[in-house]
Short mmCIF file of C-alpha atoms in Angstrom, two decimals:
data_model
loop_
_atom_site.label_atom_id
_atom_site.label_comp_id
_atom_site.label_asym_id
_atom_site.label_seq_id
_atom_site.Cartn_x
_atom_site.Cartn_y
_atom_site.Cartn_z
CA UNK A 1 90.65 104.52 73.59
CA UNK A 2 89.46 101.05 72.69
CA UNK A 3 87.84 99.83 69.64
CA UNK A 4 86.37 96.51 68.41
CA UNK A 5 87.23 95.23 65.01
CA UNK A 6 86.57 91.73 63.77
CA UNK A 7 85.51 90.87 67.29
CA UNK A 8 88.83 91.69 68.48
CA UNK A 9 89.59 94.37 70.87
CA UNK A 10 92.08 96.93 69.62
CA UNK A 11 94.07 99.79 71.44
CA UNK A 12 94.41 103.10 69.46
CA UNK A 13 98.24 102.46 68.98
CA UNK A 14 97.48 98.94 67.45
CA UNK A 15 95.50 100.18 64.57
CA UNK A 16 98.47 100.23 62.25
CA UNK A 17 99.31 96.60 63.14
CA UNK A 18 95.78 95.59 62.84
CA UNK A 19 95.53 97.17 59.26
CA UNK A 20 98.63 95.20 58.04
CA UNK A 21 97.31 92.10 59.38
CA UNK A 22 93.70 92.84 57.66
CA UNK A 23 95.88 93.36 54.38
CA UNK A 24 97.69 89.93 54.78
CA UNK A 25 94.36 88.11 55.30
CA UNK A 26 92.92 90.17 52.18
CA UNK A 27 95.75 89.01 49.90
CA UNK A 28 95.68 85.42 50.81
CA UNK A 29 92.13 85.29 50.31
CA UNK A 30 92.72 86.76 46.78
CA UNK A 31 95.27 84.38 45.95
CA UNK A 32 93.20 81.58 46.89
CA UNK A 33 90.30 82.71 44.94
CA UNK A 34 92.66 83.52 41.87
CA UNK A 35 94.99 80.47 42.16
CA UNK A 36 97.85 82.88 42.47
CA UNK A 37 101.05 82.17 44.41
CA UNK A 38 101.92 85.01 46.55
CA UNK A 39 103.69 83.19 49.34
CA UNK A 40 106.86 85.22 49.22
CA UNK A 41 104.89 88.61 49.57
CA UNK A 42 102.98 86.95 52.43
CA UNK A 43 106.13 86.11 54.11
CA UNK A 44 107.65 89.57 53.65
CA UNK A 45 104.20 91.11 55.25
CA UNK A 46 104.09 88.64 57.88
CA UNK A 47 107.90 89.38 58.89
CA UNK A 48 106.81 93.25 58.71
CA UNK A 49 103.93 92.46 61.23
CA UNK A 50 105.98 90.78 63.67
CA UNK A 51 108.75 93.65 63.41
CA UNK A 52 106.04 96.33 63.88
CA UNK A 53 104.48 94.67 66.91
CA UNK A 54 107.85 94.45 68.52
CA UNK A 55 108.29 98.23 67.83
CA UNK A 56 105.15 99.25 68.87
CA UNK A 57 105.11 97.33 72.39
CA UNK A 58 108.63 98.23 72.77
CA UNK A 59 108.14 101.85 73.04
CA UNK A 60 104.92 102.32 74.86
CA UNK A 61 104.23 105.35 76.84
CA UNK A 62 103.32 105.02 80.37
CA UNK A 63 99.73 105.95 79.51
CA UNK A 64 99.60 103.35 76.72
CA UNK A 65 101.10 100.88 79.08
CA UNK A 66 98.10 101.63 81.22
CA UNK A 67 95.76 100.92 78.45
CA UNK A 68 97.50 97.60 78.07
CA UNK A 69 96.97 96.83 81.67
CA UNK A 70 93.58 97.77 81.53
CA UNK A 71 92.58 95.76 78.38
CA UNK A 72 89.65 93.83 78.78
CA UNK A 73 91.10 90.31 77.54
CA UNK A 74 93.89 90.81 80.08
CA UNK A 75 94.48 87.61 82.29
CA UNK A 76 93.29 88.31 85.74
CA UNK A 77 93.66 86.68 89.26
CA UNK A 78 91.36 83.83 88.52
CA UNK A 79 93.10 83.16 85.01
CA UNK A 80 96.22 82.75 86.39
CA UNK A 81 95.18 80.67 89.63
CA UNK A 82 93.79 78.14 87.53
CA UNK A 83 96.52 78.18 85.02
CA UNK A 84 99.25 77.52 87.56
CA UNK A 85 97.81 75.87 90.51
CA UNK A 86 97.54 71.90 90.53
CA UNK A 87 94.52 72.32 92.58
CA UNK A 88 92.52 75.55 93.88
CA UNK A 89 89.30 75.91 96.32
CA UNK A 90 88.00 79.13 96.58
CA UNK A 91 86.77 80.34 99.75
CA UNK A 92 84.03 82.85 100.64
CA UNK A 93 83.14 85.41 103.23
CA UNK A 94 85.04 88.00 105.67
CA UNK A 95 82.96 86.09 108.72
CA UNK A 96 81.13 89.34 109.35
CA UNK A 97 78.33 89.25 107.06
CA UNK A 98 80.01 90.11 103.74
CA UNK A 99 81.40 88.34 100.68
CA UNK A 100 82.94 90.89 98.19
CA UNK A 101 83.28 89.23 94.55
CA UNK A 102 86.00 91.96 93.75
CA UNK A 103 88.29 90.08 95.87
CA UNK A 104 88.75 86.34 95.44
CA UNK A 105 90.56 84.20 97.67
CA UNK A 106 91.20 80.27 98.49
CA UNK A 107 93.44 77.30 99.20
CA UNK A 108 95.75 76.01 96.42
CA UNK A 109 98.36 73.38 95.60
CA UNK A 110 101.12 75.13 93.89
CA UNK A 111 104.18 73.29 92.65
CA UNK A 112 103.37 70.47 95.02
CA UNK A 113 103.07 72.61 98.30
CA UNK A 114 99.92 74.11 99.88
CA UNK A 115 99.56 77.67 99.57
CA UNK A 116 96.92 80.77 99.55
CA UNK A 117 96.11 82.74 96.93
CA UNK A 118 94.29 85.81 96.49
CA UNK A 119 93.71 89.10 94.59
CA UNK A 120 91.44 91.72 92.95
CA UNK A 121 89.32 90.21 89.89
CA UNK A 122 87.89 92.26 87.38
CA UNK A 123 85.35 91.15 84.84
CA UNK A 124 86.15 90.63 81.15
CA UNK A 125 83.15 92.05 79.88
CA UNK A 126 80.64 95.00 81.19
CA UNK A 127 78.21 92.58 83.06
CA UNK A 128 80.97 90.64 84.75
CA UNK A 129 82.77 94.18 85.46
CA UNK A 130 79.59 95.16 87.26
CA UNK A 131 79.21 92.12 89.25
CA UNK A 132 83.37 92.44 90.15
CA UNK A 133 82.74 96.08 90.70
CA UNK A 134 85.50 96.57 88.39
CA UNK A 135 88.01 94.94 90.65
CA UNK A 136 87.65 97.65 93.40
CA UNK A 137 87.16 95.83 96.57
CA UNK A 138 85.23 96.93 99.69
CA UNK A 139 86.07 96.72 103.41
CA UNK A 140 84.56 93.12 103.39
CA UNK A 141 86.92 92.02 100.32
CA UNK A 142 90.07 93.20 102.66
CA UNK A 143 88.71 91.48 105.62
CA UNK A 144 88.10 88.21 103.63
CA UNK A 145 91.53 88.76 102.46
CA UNK A 146 92.93 88.95 105.76
CA UNK A 147 90.81 85.92 107.07
CA UNK A 148 92.59 83.64 104.29
CA UNK A 149 95.92 85.03 105.18
CA UNK A 150 95.63 84.41 108.82
CA UNK A 151 94.76 80.91 107.96
CA UNK A 152 98.01 80.62 105.79
CA UNK A 153 100.07 81.98 108.80
CA UNK A 154 98.54 79.65 111.24
CA UNK A 155 99.12 76.48 109.08
CA UNK A 156 102.48 77.53 107.73
CA UNK A 157 101.12 77.89 103.97
CA UNK A 158 102.98 80.84 101.98
CA UNK A 159 100.87 83.50 100.74
CA UNK A 160 100.72 84.65 97.13
CA UNK A 161 98.58 87.69 96.25
CA UNK A 162 97.86 88.99 92.62
CA UNK A 163 97.21 92.76 92.47
CA UNK A 164 94.64 94.30 89.80
CA UNK A 165 92.70 97.33 90.77
CA UNK A 166 92.50 101.00 90.03
CA UNK A 167 91.63 101.52 93.84
CA UNK A 168 89.62 100.34 96.88
CA UNK A 169 86.10 101.20 96.28
CA UNK A 170 85.32 104.53 97.15
CA UNK A 171 81.52 104.76 97.69
CA UNK A 172 79.51 106.15 100.87
CA UNK A 173 79.02 102.43 102.02
CA UNK A 174 82.67 101.46 102.07
CA UNK A 175 83.62 104.42 103.78
CA UNK A 176 80.69 103.75 106.45
CA UNK A 177 82.00 100.26 107.06
CA UNK A 178 85.47 101.38 107.79
CA UNK A 179 87.70 101.15 104.31
CA UNK A 180 90.41 103.04 105.69
CA UNK A 181 90.58 100.87 108.92
CA UNK A 182 90.36 97.60 106.78
CA UNK A 183 93.35 98.38 104.74
CA UNK A 184 95.39 99.86 107.33
CA UNK A 185 94.79 96.44 109.64
CA UNK A 186 95.75 94.45 106.45
CA UNK A 187 99.15 96.44 106.11
CA UNK A 188 99.86 96.00 110.08
CA UNK A 189 99.14 92.35 110.23
CA UNK A 190 100.72 91.44 106.83
CA UNK A 191 104.06 92.54 108.50
CA UNK A 192 103.78 90.09 111.19
CA UNK A 193 103.20 87.22 109.17
CA UNK A 194 105.73 84.36 109.61
CA UNK A 195 105.23 82.77 105.97
CA UNK A 196 106.61 83.81 102.94
CA UNK A 197 104.50 86.49 100.84
CA UNK A 198 104.95 87.20 97.31
CA UNK A 199 102.89 89.84 95.71
CA UNK A 200 102.52 90.26 92.02
CA UNK A 201 101.04 93.05 90.13
CA UNK A 202 99.38 91.42 87.19
CA UNK A 203 97.47 94.52 85.83
CA UNK A 204 96.84 97.68 87.25
CA UNK A 205 98.05 98.56 90.93
CA UNK A 206 96.48 101.65 92.28
CA UNK A 207 96.68 103.47 95.47
CA UNK A 208 95.85 101.84 99.09
CA UNK A 209 93.60 99.22 97.14
CA UNK A 210 96.65 97.55 95.76
CA UNK A 211 98.42 98.11 99.05
CA UNK A 212 95.75 96.39 101.08
CA UNK A 213 97.36 92.92 99.56
CA UNK A 214 100.73 94.25 98.74
CA UNK A 215 103.08 93.87 101.65
CA UNK A 216 105.36 91.08 101.18
CA UNK A 217 108.83 89.68 101.05
CA UNK A 218 108.96 89.98 97.26
CA UNK A 219 106.91 92.35 94.89
CA UNK A 220 106.84 91.23 91.30
CA UNK A 221 105.45 92.79 88.26
CA UNK A 222 104.45 92.13 84.65
CA UNK A 223 106.09 94.15 82.05
CA UNK A 224 103.16 96.33 80.95
CA UNK A 225 101.54 96.52 84.45
CA UNK A 226 101.30 99.53 86.22
CA UNK A 227 101.56 100.47 90.07
CA UNK A 228 100.86 104.03 91.60
CA UNK A 229 99.78 106.13 94.24
CA UNK A 230 96.74 107.02 92.07
CA UNK A 231 95.26 106.51 88.80
CA UNK A 232 96.63 109.13 86.10
CA UNK A 233 93.17 110.61 85.50
CA UNK A 234 92.60 111.07 89.12
CA UNK A 235 95.99 112.80 89.77
CA UNK A 236 95.36 115.06 86.96
CA UNK A 237 92.01 116.02 88.09
CA UNK A 238 93.69 116.70 91.51
CA UNK A 239 96.43 118.71 90.47
CA UNK A 240 95.20 120.42 87.36
CA UNK A 241 91.51 120.02 87.82
CA UNK A 242 91.85 118.58 84.23
CA UNK A 243 91.72 114.80 83.55
CA UNK A 244 92.86 115.66 80.01
CA UNK A 245 96.20 115.99 81.37
CA UNK A 246 96.56 112.24 82.11
CA UNK A 247 99.45 111.71 79.97
CA UNK A 248 101.34 114.30 81.78
CA UNK A 249 100.40 112.79 85.18
CA UNK A 250 101.23 109.12 83.99
CA UNK A 251 104.83 110.57 83.07
CA UNK A 252 105.26 112.28 86.58
CA UNK A 253 104.00 109.22 88.59
CA UNK A 254 106.38 106.85 87.44
CA UNK A 255 104.13 104.01 87.03
CA UNK A 256 105.92 101.65 84.68
CA UNK A 257 107.70 98.58 85.67
CA UNK A 258 111.23 99.91 84.44
CA UNK A 259 110.69 103.12 86.51
CA UNK A 260 109.46 101.24 89.75
CA UNK A 261 112.44 98.55 89.15
CA UNK A 262 115.01 101.55 89.06
CA UNK A 263 113.41 103.09 92.22
CA UNK A 264 113.88 99.92 94.07
CA UNK A 265 110.03 99.48 94.78
CA UNK A 266 109.67 96.13 92.81
CA UNK A 267 112.04 93.16 92.70
CA UNK A 268 111.68 91.76 89.38
CA UNK A 269 109.96 92.57 86.15
CA UNK A 270 108.14 89.48 84.58
CA UNK A 271 108.49 89.69 80.64
CA UNK A 272 105.11 89.49 78.57
CA UNK A 273 104.69 87.83 75.33
CA UNK A 274 104.68 90.71 72.47
CA UNK A 275 101.46 92.35 72.34
CA UNK A 276 101.01 92.03 75.97
CA UNK A 277 99.76 89.04 78.27
CA UNK A 278 96.04 88.93 76.60
CA UNK A 279 97.94 88.24 73.50
CA UNK A 280 99.35 84.51 74.91
CA UNK A 281 97.89 84.18 78.48
CA UNK A 282 99.14 80.63 78.85
CA UNK A 283 102.85 81.84 78.01
CA UNK A 284 102.45 84.84 80.63
CA UNK A 285 101.09 82.20 83.12
CA UNK A 286 104.10 79.77 82.61
CA UNK A 287 106.39 83.03 83.22
CA UNK A 288 104.72 83.74 86.28
CA UNK A 289 104.54 80.14 87.61
CA UNK A 290 108.38 79.74 87.01
CA UNK A 291 109.34 83.11 88.77
CA UNK A 292 107.02 82.33 91.79
CA UNK A 293 108.80 78.90 92.20
CA UNK A 294 112.20 80.49 92.13
CA UNK A 295 111.31 83.30 94.84
CA UNK A 296 109.41 80.50 96.96
CA UNK A 297 112.20 78.39 97.06
CA UNK A 298 114.79 81.40 98.14
CA UNK A 299 112.19 82.60 100.70
CA UNK A 300 111.75 79.04 102.08
CA UNK A 301 115.47 79.03 102.90
CA UNK A 302 115.30 82.13 105.25
CA UNK A 303 114.55 82.06 108.81
CA UNK A 304 111.38 83.71 109.94
CA UNK A 305 113.35 86.61 111.47
CA UNK A 306 115.31 86.85 108.29
CA UNK A 307 111.92 87.18 106.38
CA UNK A 308 110.63 89.60 108.80
CA UNK A 309 113.93 91.90 108.42
CA UNK A 310 113.92 91.62 104.82
CA UNK A 311 110.25 92.84 104.75
CA UNK A 312 110.57 95.63 106.99
CA UNK A 313 113.86 97.12 105.24
CA UNK A 314 111.90 96.65 101.87
CA UNK A 315 109.34 99.03 102.72
CA UNK A 316 111.42 101.18 105.12
CA UNK A 317 113.44 101.99 101.93
CA UNK A 318 110.59 103.17 99.81
CA UNK A 319 110.64 107.06 99.35
CA UNK A 320 114.24 107.48 100.45
CA UNK A 321 115.82 110.05 98.23
CA UNK A 322 119.22 111.99 97.80
CA UNK A 323 119.54 115.76 97.77
CA UNK A 324 122.03 117.04 95.39
#
């Protein structure tokens, strides 16, 4: 699904665009070599390239959006934290003997106020992904996150979480050390915290691994991110015993930001640069920062009880349906 050309990582549906951009480069080089003015044709092709990019990324299928969400160059938690915070100090360990690199957490200064920021961290290459366990946190990772969130609640610091994981780590060791209990405990405690909590799906939000840091007053989501009860491949394998039916599963799961906004599960969709957040990470970070400041200001004007009621009602409403 992903190919490498000219040291760029391309998704399958981006190949027509890559071919057009390659043609523009070739024409420009030939024109320079032969001292020929083809500026008019180049402008026309560049305009067509912009139009084609807009057409491609405005009509992505759910499975294609999943590919964008999983793009190796897509900005991760640490990328956004470093881009939007004035100061950042990462803290390690769950105080129980573990420090999970798949979950990063720390204290920061954001828009002039102290906050706690945390989230799953994937790698940008194979070696880094192995180190970070592909963003799939262990029980120690969720306990580390909880330790930092308790610190935030104790000292009145808002909590900003960034969700980017296919799921919690499903290995035998994770189960032996209480993966389900760790996530369930986080869910319960996050409902109790008195400080504002804003959760943002920045890439792939999958299963209980996403929910383990996903209980908040606001749930934001980047345009090409996905948020689901299970990855489409896993869903297809369970329902049809055939992972090749992942496109069918992706459509049924309603994993896209537009679907989830219409269902009332997320509160706001953050627009991405044309081509995805990885095409212009700084622009994506600026969009995220502006939106977080807006929601923090709104939540800070509410009382603790109002935030508790808002959080409770938000999650009670998920899954409500009407029979015709």
